[in-house]
Amino acid sequence: MSSHFRQCSTLELHRCDGVLVVCLNRPKALNAINRTMREELRQTLGEAQRASGISALVLTASGRAFCAGHDIKELLALSPSAASAVMLEIGDLYRDLRAFSKPLVTALNGMALGGGVALALLSDTRLATPDFEFGFPEIDHGLVTALGPWLLGLFLPPALAHQIVLSGARLSAEQCIKYGLVSESVEPNDLLSKAISCASSLAEKPQSAFSIMKARFAAVTDAGFHEALAAGAGMQEVAHTARLEVRSHSEKHEHGPVEGIRPQHCQRSSS
């Protein structure tokens, strides 16, 4: 790898001519995005943007899943105020993806959930294996997503977006293609080569026009994007507070009566 790119602990990088291949590399965690990965993705996007020898980027993943979203263990361990702050960090990553002016293609294997869906939908083209699944499972963990409804609203009928976010239901690769979430289904052995070919093809377009049009697409959706990020920070704080209150209430009841105090029982009156 060129000296333009610093070594990463959660990503593997390699070049195929002018295409930089960025591989999420936390397979045991289903490539869940922790703070280190967020920082390294932002670092790599910036370096790829500045590198004159890089004309396009392909985002892929090792193991059996593209990305299970932001690291649930990391998020659930946060205090309500810290959860709000992390949402702002996540927003910085999404801003960098939207600002990346070169072609960006995602090669999706296995599944993309939550934040993994965002990585995919913020790219220019998405290819997926036939067994690919897509969804927002935050609701099942007592977490919320403000960006999910906004992102899905760019592609899906409102009723379907509503159902996916509130039920945690997943869409198949076939359904993703039907609604334009994925461009094409590709066999696993061909996925990366097809993604590189697609990225190279986009890089052959006049790049001044390409980058201007990407910026225009971002501009026309900026209001909704920024509103979703702002709402997300507040929503996560409220959701974390509610979850902690429920856990505290449950723990109090699990302990039973306080030692030394005899529970009161109803007694029948004597006649």
GROMACS .gro file of N, CA and C in nm, residues 131-230:
model
  300
  131ASP      N    1  -2.772  -1.405  -0.118
  131ASP     CA    2  -2.822  -1.432   0.018
  131ASP      C    3  -2.822  -1.309   0.108
  132PHE      N    4  -2.795  -1.193   0.051
  132PHE     CA    5  -2.784  -1.070   0.128
  132PHE      C    6  -2.916  -1.032   0.196
  133GLU      N    7  -2.905  -0.980   0.320
  133GLU     CA    8  -3.020  -0.927   0.394
  133GLU      C    9  -2.987  -0.789   0.449
  134PHE      N   10  -3.093  -0.712   0.469
  134PHE     CA   11  -3.079  -0.570   0.501
  134PHE      C   12  -3.185  -0.534   0.604
  135GLY      N   13  -3.149  -0.459   0.709
  135GLY     CA   14  -3.251  -0.422   0.807
  135GLY      C   15  -3.199  -0.328   0.914
  136PHE      N   16  -3.291  -0.283   0.998
  136PHE     CA   17  -3.261  -0.195   1.110
  136PHE      C   18  -3.309  -0.262   1.239
  137PRO      N   19  -3.221  -0.334   1.311
  137PRO     CA   20  -3.262  -0.408   1.430
  137PRO      C   21  -3.255  -0.328   1.560
  138GLU      N   22  -3.229  -0.197   1.552
  138GLU     CA   23  -3.210  -0.118   1.673
  138GLU      C   24  -3.326  -0.133   1.771
  139ILE      N   25  -3.448  -0.139   1.719
  139ILE     CA   26  -3.567  -0.145   1.804
  139ILE      C   27  -3.562  -0.263   1.901
  140ASP      N   28  -3.502  -0.374   1.858
  140ASP     CA   29  -3.497  -0.494   1.941
  140ASP      C   30  -3.397  -0.482   2.056
  141HIS      N   31  -3.311  -0.380   2.052
  141HIS     CA   32  -3.212  -0.360   2.157
  141HIS      C   33  -3.243  -0.237   2.243
  142GLY      N   34  -3.361  -0.180   2.224
  142GLY     CA   35  -3.395  -0.060   2.298
  142GLY      C   36  -3.324   0.064   2.247
  143LEU      N   37  -3.270   0.057   2.126
  143LEU     CA   38  -3.204   0.170   2.063
  143LEU      C   39  -3.294   0.229   1.956
  144VAL      N   40  -3.256   0.343   1.903
  144VAL     CA   41  -3.338   0.411   1.803
  144VAL      C   42  -3.251   0.454   1.686
  145THR      N   43  -3.314   0.480   1.574
  145THR     CA   44  -3.244   0.532   1.458
  145THR      C   45  -3.322   0.647   1.398
  146ALA      N   46  -3.260   0.763   1.395
  146ALA     CA   47  -3.322   0.878   1.329
  146ALA      C   48  -3.282   0.883   1.182
  147LEU      N   49  -3.160   0.836   1.153
  147LEU     CA   50  -3.114   0.839   1.015
  147LEU      C   51  -3.186   0.734   0.931
  148GLY      N   52  -3.223   0.620   0.993
  148GLY     CA   53  -3.290   0.513   0.919
  148GLY      C   54  -3.414   0.559   0.845
  149PRO      N   55  -3.511   0.623   0.912
  149PRO     CA   56  -3.630   0.669   0.842
  149PRO      C   57  -3.598   0.767   0.729
  150TRP      N   58  -3.500   0.855   0.753
  150TRP     CA   59  -3.463   0.949   0.648
  150TRP      C   60  -3.402   0.877   0.528
  151LEU      N   61  -3.306   0.789   0.553
  151LEU     CA   62  -3.241   0.716   0.444
  151LEU      C   63  -3.341   0.631   0.366
  152LEU      N   64  -3.421   0.552   0.439
  152LEU     CA   65  -3.517   0.466   0.372
  152LEU      C   66  -3.619   0.548   0.294
  153GLY      N   67  -3.651   0.666   0.347
  153GLY     CA   68  -3.747   0.753   0.278
  153GLY      C   69  -3.699   0.801   0.142
  154LEU      N   70  -3.567   0.795   0.118
  154LEU     CA   71  -3.514   0.833  -0.014
  154LEU      C   72  -3.539   0.725  -0.118
  155PHE      N   73  -3.569   0.601  -0.072
  155PHE     CA   74  -3.580   0.488  -0.163
  155PHE      C   75  -3.717   0.419  -0.158
  156LEU      N   76  -3.780   0.415  -0.043
  156LEU     CA   77  -3.894   0.328  -0.021
  156LEU      C   78  -4.024   0.403   0.001
  157PRO      N   79  -4.139   0.339  -0.025
  157PRO     CA   80  -4.266   0.397   0.014
  157PRO      C   81  -4.270   0.416   0.166
  158PRO      N   82  -4.331   0.523   0.215
  158PRO     CA   83  -4.331   0.550   0.359
  158PRO      C   84  -4.381   0.434   0.445
  159ALA      N   85  -4.484   0.364   0.401
  159ALA     CA   86  -4.540   0.255   0.481
  159ALA      C   87  -4.438   0.142   0.499
  160LEU      N   88  -4.362   0.113   0.395
  160LEU     CA   89  -4.263   0.006   0.404
  160LEU      C   90  -4.146   0.048   0.493
  161ALA      N   91  -4.101   0.173   0.480
  161ALA     CA   92  -3.994   0.223   0.566
  161ALA      C   93  -4.038   0.217   0.712
  162HIS      N   94  -4.161   0.256   0.738
  162HIS     CA   95  -4.219   0.252   0.872
  162HIS      C   96  -4.216   0.110   0.928
  163GLN      N   97  -4.257   0.013   0.847
  163GLN     CA   98  -4.262  -0.127   0.890
  163GLN      C   99  -4.122  -0.181   0.921
  164ILE      N  100  -4.026  -0.151   0.836
  164ILE     CA  101  -3.891  -0.204   0.854
  164ILE      C  102  -3.828  -0.152   0.983
  165VAL      N  103  -3.841  -0.022   1.009
  165VAL     CA  104  -3.777   0.036   1.127
  165VAL      C  105  -3.845  -0.006   1.256
  166LEU      N  106  -3.979  -0.011   1.257
  166LEU     CA  107  -4.050  -0.040   1.381
  166LEU      C  108  -4.059  -0.189   1.413
  167SER      N  109  -4.045  -0.274   1.312
  167SER     CA  110  -4.054  -0.418   1.337
  167SER      C  111  -3.918  -0.485   1.342
  168GLY      N  112  -3.815  -0.420   1.290
  168GLY     CA  113  -3.685  -0.484   1.278
  168GLY      C  114  -3.679  -0.587   1.167
  169ALA      N  115  -3.780  -0.588   1.079
  169ALA     CA  116  -3.786  -0.685   0.969
  169ALA      C  117  -3.672  -0.662   0.870
  170ARG      N  118  -3.635  -0.767   0.801
  170ARG     CA  119  -3.526  -0.759   0.704
  170ARG      C  120  -3.578  -0.776   0.562
  171LEU      N  121  -3.509  -0.714   0.469
  171LEU     CA  122  -3.538  -0.729   0.327
  171LEU      C  123  -3.435  -0.823   0.264
  172SER      N  124  -3.480  -0.906   0.172
  172SER     CA  125  -3.390  -0.996   0.099
  172SER      C  126  -3.320  -0.920  -0.013
  173ALA      N  127  -3.220  -0.983  -0.072
  173ALA     CA  128  -3.150  -0.922  -0.186
  173ALA      C  129  -3.247  -0.894  -0.300
  174GLU      N  130  -3.340  -0.987  -0.323
  174GLU     CA  131  -3.438  -0.968  -0.430
  174GLU      C  132  -3.525  -0.845  -0.403
  175GLN      N  133  -3.567  -0.828  -0.278
  175GLN     CA  134  -3.647  -0.711  -0.244
  175GLN      C  135  -3.565  -0.582  -0.254
  176CYS      N  136  -3.438  -0.589  -0.214
  176CYS     CA  137  -3.351  -0.472  -0.224
  176CYS      C  138  -3.335  -0.427  -0.368
  177ILE      N  139  -3.322  -0.522  -0.459
  177ILE     CA  140  -3.310  -0.489  -0.601
  177ILE      C  141  -3.441  -0.428  -0.652
  178LYS      N  142  -3.553  -0.485  -0.610
  178LYS     CA  143  -3.685  -0.436  -0.651
  178LYS      C  144  -3.703  -0.288  -0.617
  179TYR      N  145  -3.656  -0.248  -0.499
  179TYR     CA  146  -3.678  -0.110  -0.453
  179TYR      C  147  -3.559  -0.018  -0.483
  180GLY      N  148  -3.458  -0.068  -0.552
  180GLY     CA  149  -3.346   0.016  -0.590
  180GLY      C  150  -3.242   0.035  -0.482
  181LEU      N  151  -3.251  -0.040  -0.374
  181LEU     CA  152  -3.151  -0.031  -0.268
  181LEU      C  153  -3.020  -0.095  -0.311
  182VAL      N  154  -3.031  -0.196  -0.397
  182VAL     CA  155  -2.915  -0.267  -0.453
  182VAL      C  156  -2.929  -0.266  -0.604
  183SER      N  157  -2.818  -0.248  -0.673
  183SER     CA  158  -2.823  -0.240  -0.820
  183SER      C  159  -2.828  -0.376  -0.887
  184GLU      N  160  -2.757  -0.472  -0.828
  184GLU     CA  161  -2.743  -0.601  -0.896
  184GLU      C  162  -2.704  -0.710  -0.797
  185SER      N  163  -2.751  -0.831  -0.821
  185SER     CA  164  -2.711  -0.948  -0.742
  185SER      C  165  -2.595  -1.018  -0.812
  186VAL      N  166  -2.489  -1.048  -0.737
  186VAL     CA  167  -2.367  -1.105  -0.794
  186VAL      C  168  -2.324  -1.225  -0.709
  187GLU      N  169  -2.282  -1.332  -0.772
  187GLU     CA  170  -2.236  -1.449  -0.698
  187GLU      C  171  -2.114  -1.412  -0.613
  188PRO      N  172  -2.102  -1.474  -0.496
  188PRO     CA  173  -1.995  -1.435  -0.403
  188PRO      C  174  -1.854  -1.434  -0.463
  189ASN      N  175  -1.822  -1.533  -0.545
  189ASN     CA  176  -1.687  -1.541  -0.602
  189ASN      C  177  -1.658  -1.427  -0.699
  190ASP      N  178  -1.763  -1.365  -0.752
  190ASP     CA  179  -1.746  -1.259  -0.850
  190ASP      C  180  -1.770  -1.120  -0.793
  191LEU      N  181  -1.811  -1.112  -0.666
  191LEU     CA  182  -1.857  -0.986  -0.610
  191LEU      C  183  -1.751  -0.877  -0.613
  192LEU      N  184  -1.632  -0.907  -0.562
  192LEU     CA  185  -1.530  -0.803  -0.553
  192LEU      C  186  -1.482  -0.759  -0.690
  193SER      N  187  -1.458  -0.853  -0.779
  193SER     CA  188  -1.411  -0.815  -0.913
  193SER      C  189  -1.516  -0.732  -0.986
  194LYS      N  190  -1.643  -0.768  -0.968
  194LYS     CA  191  -1.751  -0.691  -1.031
  194LYS      C  192  -1.757  -0.550  -0.973
  195ALA      N  193  -1.739  -0.538  -0.841
  195ALA     CA  194  -1.743  -0.407  -0.777
  195ALA      C  195  -1.627  -0.319  -0.824
  196ILE      N  196  -1.508  -0.379  -0.837
  196ILE     CA  197  -1.393  -0.304  -0.887
  196ILE      C  198  -1.416  -0.258  -1.030
  197SER      N  199  -1.473  -0.347  -1.111
  197SER     CA  200  -1.504  -0.311  -1.250
  197SER      C  201  -1.605  -0.197  -1.256
  198CYS      N  202  -1.704  -0.203  -1.170
  198CYS     CA  203  -1.805  -0.098  -1.166
  198CYS      C  204  -1.744   0.034  -1.124
  199ALA      N  205  -1.658   0.030  -1.022
  199ALA     CA  206  -1.592   0.153  -0.975
  199ALA      C  207  -1.502   0.211  -1.084
  200SER      N  208  -1.431   0.125  -1.154
  200SER     CA  209  -1.344   0.170  -1.263
  200SER      C  210  -1.424   0.236  -1.374
  201SER      N  211  -1.540   0.177  -1.403
  201SER     CA  212  -1.626   0.233  -1.507
  201SER      C  213  -1.675   0.373  -1.468
  202LEU      N  214  -1.714   0.390  -1.343
  202LEU     CA  215  -1.758   0.522  -1.298
  202LEU      C  216  -1.642   0.621  -1.299
  203ALA      N  217  -1.522   0.572  -1.271
  203ALA     CA  218  -1.405   0.660  -1.268
  203ALA      C  219  -1.367   0.709  -1.408
  204GLU      N  220  -1.414   0.640  -1.511
  204GLU     CA  221  -1.386   0.683  -1.648
  204GLU      C  222  -1.474   0.799  -1.693
  205LYS      N  223  -1.579   0.829  -1.617
  205LYS     CA  224  -1.662   0.944  -1.648
  205LYS      C  225  -1.583   1.072  -1.624
  206PRO      N  226  -1.618   1.181  -1.690
  206PRO     CA  227  -1.551   1.309  -1.661
  206PRO      C  228  -1.568   1.344  -1.513
  207GLN      N  229  -1.458   1.342  -1.439
  207GLN     CA  230  -1.469   1.351  -1.293
  207GLN      C  231  -1.509   1.487  -1.241
  208SER      N  232  -1.485   1.591  -1.316
  208SER     CA  233  -1.532   1.723  -1.271
  208SER      C  234  -1.684   1.723  -1.268
  209ALA      N  235  -1.745   1.672  -1.375
  209ALA     CA  236  -1.892   1.665  -1.381
  209ALA      C  237  -1.945   1.566  -1.276
  210PHE      N  238  -1.875   1.455  -1.261
  210PHE     CA  239  -1.918   1.352  -1.165
  210PHE      C  240  -1.922   1.409  -1.023
  211SER      N  241  -1.816   1.477  -0.983
  211SER     CA  242  -1.809   1.531  -0.847
  211SER      C  243  -1.910   1.643  -0.826
  212ILE      N  244  -1.933   1.724  -0.928
  212ILE     CA  245  -2.033   1.831  -0.917
  212ILE      C  246  -2.172   1.772  -0.897
  213MET      N  247  -2.204   1.666  -0.972
  213MET     CA  248  -2.337   1.606  -0.959
  213MET      C  249  -2.352   1.534  -0.825
  214LYS      N  250  -2.246   1.470  -0.775
  214LYS     CA  251  -2.253   1.409  -0.642
  214LYS      C  252  -2.282   1.516  -0.537
  215ALA      N  253  -2.213   1.628  -0.549
  215ALA     CA  254  -2.234   1.737  -0.453
  215ALA      C  255  -2.376   1.790  -0.462
  216ARG      N  256  -2.431   1.792  -0.584
  216ARG     CA  257  -2.569   1.841  -0.600
  216ARG      C  258  -2.668   1.746  -0.536
  217PHE      N  259  -2.649   1.615  -0.554
  217PHE     CA  260  -2.738   1.518  -0.490
  217PHE      C  261  -2.732   1.532  -0.338
  218ALA      N  262  -2.613   1.557  -0.285
  218ALA     CA  263  -2.600   1.577  -0.141
  218ALA      C  264  -2.670   1.705  -0.097
  219ALA      N  265  -2.657   1.810  -0.178
  219ALA     CA  266  -2.716   1.938  -0.141
  219ALA      C  267  -2.868   1.933  -0.132
  220VAL      N  268  -2.930   1.862  -0.226
  220VAL     CA  269  -3.077   1.861  -0.227
  220VAL      C  270  -3.135   1.777  -0.114
  221THR      N  271  -3.051   1.698  -0.048
  221THR     CA  272  -3.098   1.618   0.066
  221THR      C  273  -3.036   1.663   0.199
  222ASP      N  274  -2.964   1.774   0.196
  222ASP     CA  275  -2.893   1.820   0.315
  222ASP      C  276  -2.985   1.851   0.432
  223ALA      N  277  -3.097   1.916   0.405
  223ALA     CA  278  -3.185   1.957   0.515
  223ALA      C  279  -3.232   1.836   0.595
  224GLY      N  280  -3.280   1.733   0.524
  224GLY     CA  281  -3.326   1.613   0.592
  224GLY      C  282  -3.214   1.540   0.664
  225PHE      N  283  -3.097   1.538   0.601
  225PHE     CA  284  -2.982   1.471   0.662
  225PHE      C  285  -2.944   1.536   0.794
  226HIS      N  286  -2.930   1.667   0.794
  226HIS     CA  287  -2.888   1.736   0.916
  226HIS      C  288  -2.996   1.731   1.024
  227GLU      N  289  -3.121   1.735   0.983
  227GLU     CA  290  -3.230   1.723   1.081
  227GLU      C  291  -3.227   1.586   1.147
  228ALA      N  292  -3.201   1.481   1.066
  228ALA     CA  293  -3.196   1.345   1.120
  228ALA      C  294  -3.081   1.329   1.219
  229LEU      N  295  -2.965   1.386   1.187
  229LEU     CA  296  -2.851   1.377   1.279
  229LEU      C  297  -2.880   1.447   1.411
  230ALA      N  298  -2.937   1.567   1.402
  230ALA     CA  299  -2.968   1.642   1.523
  230ALA      C  300  -3.072   1.568   1.607
   0.00000   0.00000   0.00000
